[in-house]
């Protein structure tokens, strides 16, 4: 982070948001901080971006359908 700041390289992390996130159409993976330690629980409020913790999720389920054309998702 210090190198990036010194050289004006924009990066999506900071000392407050310290998780590396790799996002694509299917999911987002998280790395960094306490996530790297299996004996520690993640700080859900800071690391989740596509979902919410189960205790904040609605009680109703929702079905999402994705349409494909030659293996490429084309409609949601």
Tab-separated table of C-alpha atoms in Angstrom:
chain	number	residue	atom	x	y	z
A	1	UNK	CA	0.000	0.000	0.000
A	2	UNK	CA	2.828	2.386	0.810
A	3	UNK	CA	4.522	1.710	-2.545
A	4	UNK	CA	1.253	2.251	-4.418
A	5	UNK	CA	0.582	5.525	-2.612
A	6	UNK	CA	4.130	6.755	-3.190
A	7	UNK	CA	3.867	6.038	-6.930
A	8	UNK	CA	0.227	7.122	-7.384
A	9	UNK	CA	-0.914	3.601	-8.227
A	10	UNK	CA	-4.643	3.233	-7.489
A	11	UNK	CA	-5.477	0.079	-5.532
A	12	UNK	CA	-8.814	-1.029	-4.032
A	13	UNK	CA	-7.440	-1.700	-0.539
A	14	UNK	CA	-6.539	0.488	2.406
A	15	UNK	CA	-5.588	-0.019	6.029
A	16	UNK	CA	-9.335	0.043	6.786
A	17	UNK	CA	-10.329	-2.264	3.872
A	18	UNK	CA	-7.523	-4.792	3.927
A	19	UNK	CA	-9.038	-7.641	1.954
A	20	UNK	CA	-7.950	-8.703	-1.498
A	21	UNK	CA	-11.007	-9.563	-3.575
A	22	UNK	CA	-11.071	-11.443	-6.862
A	23	UNK	CA	-14.513	-10.970	-8.429
A	24	UNK	CA	-16.016	-12.539	-11.522
A	25	UNK	CA	-19.494	-13.472	-12.755
A	26	UNK	CA	-19.811	-16.489	-10.461
A	27	UNK	CA	-18.319	-15.448	-7.154
A	28	UNK	CA	-15.933	-13.271	-5.254
A	29	UNK	CA	-13.049	-14.702	-3.272
A	30	UNK	CA	-11.553	-12.926	-0.294
A	31	UNK	CA	-8.032	-13.015	1.098
A	32	UNK	CA	-6.165	-11.150	3.787
A	33	UNK	CA	-6.159	-10.219	7.449
A	34	UNK	CA	-7.925	-12.654	9.782
A	35	UNK	CA	-9.325	-14.643	6.838
A	36	UNK	CA	-5.891	-16.202	6.473
A	37	UNK	CA	-6.209	-17.715	9.950
A	38	UNK	CA	-8.682	-20.648	10.155
A	39	UNK	CA	-9.089	-20.174	13.903
A	40	UNK	CA	-10.469	-16.628	13.479
A	41	UNK	CA	-13.858	-15.492	12.196
A	42	UNK	CA	-13.876	-12.950	9.340
A	43	UNK	CA	-15.029	-9.407	9.985
A	44	UNK	CA	-18.181	-9.814	7.875
A	45	UNK	CA	-19.016	-6.102	7.892
A	46	UNK	CA	-15.747	-5.259	6.172
A	47	UNK	CA	-15.176	-8.153	3.778
A	48	UNK	CA	-18.533	-9.039	2.196
A	49	UNK	CA	-19.490	-7.147	-0.967
A	50	UNK	CA	-21.890	-9.415	-2.888
A	51	UNK	CA	-23.784	-10.927	0.047
A	52	UNK	CA	-24.732	-10.229	3.633
A	53	UNK	CA	-24.140	-12.339	6.738
A	54	UNK	CA	-26.895	-14.923	7.353
A	55	UNK	CA	-28.230	-13.017	10.360
A	56	UNK	CA	-28.866	-9.962	8.144
A	57	UNK	CA	-30.332	-11.889	5.190
A	58	UNK	CA	-34.077	-11.895	4.492
A	59	UNK	CA	-36.049	-14.955	5.580
A	60	UNK	CA	-37.487	-15.482	2.087
A	61	UNK	CA	-35.549	-17.262	-0.631
A	62	UNK	CA	-35.205	-15.937	-4.173
A	63	UNK	CA	-34.643	-17.874	-7.389
A	64	UNK	CA	-32.360	-16.339	-10.008
A	65	UNK	CA	-32.258	-17.860	-13.478
A	66	UNK	CA	-29.355	-17.345	-15.864
A	67	UNK	CA	-29.776	-17.988	-19.592
A	68	UNK	CA	-26.845	-19.175	-21.688
A	69	UNK	CA	-25.967	-19.090	-25.376
A	70	UNK	CA	-23.091	-21.404	-26.322
A	71	UNK	CA	-21.926	-21.439	-22.719
A	72	UNK	CA	-21.936	-17.671	-22.359
A	73	UNK	CA	-24.374	-16.124	-19.883
A	74	UNK	CA	-26.658	-13.782	-21.830
A	75	UNK	CA	-29.659	-13.080	-19.598
A	76	UNK	CA	-30.455	-12.963	-15.882
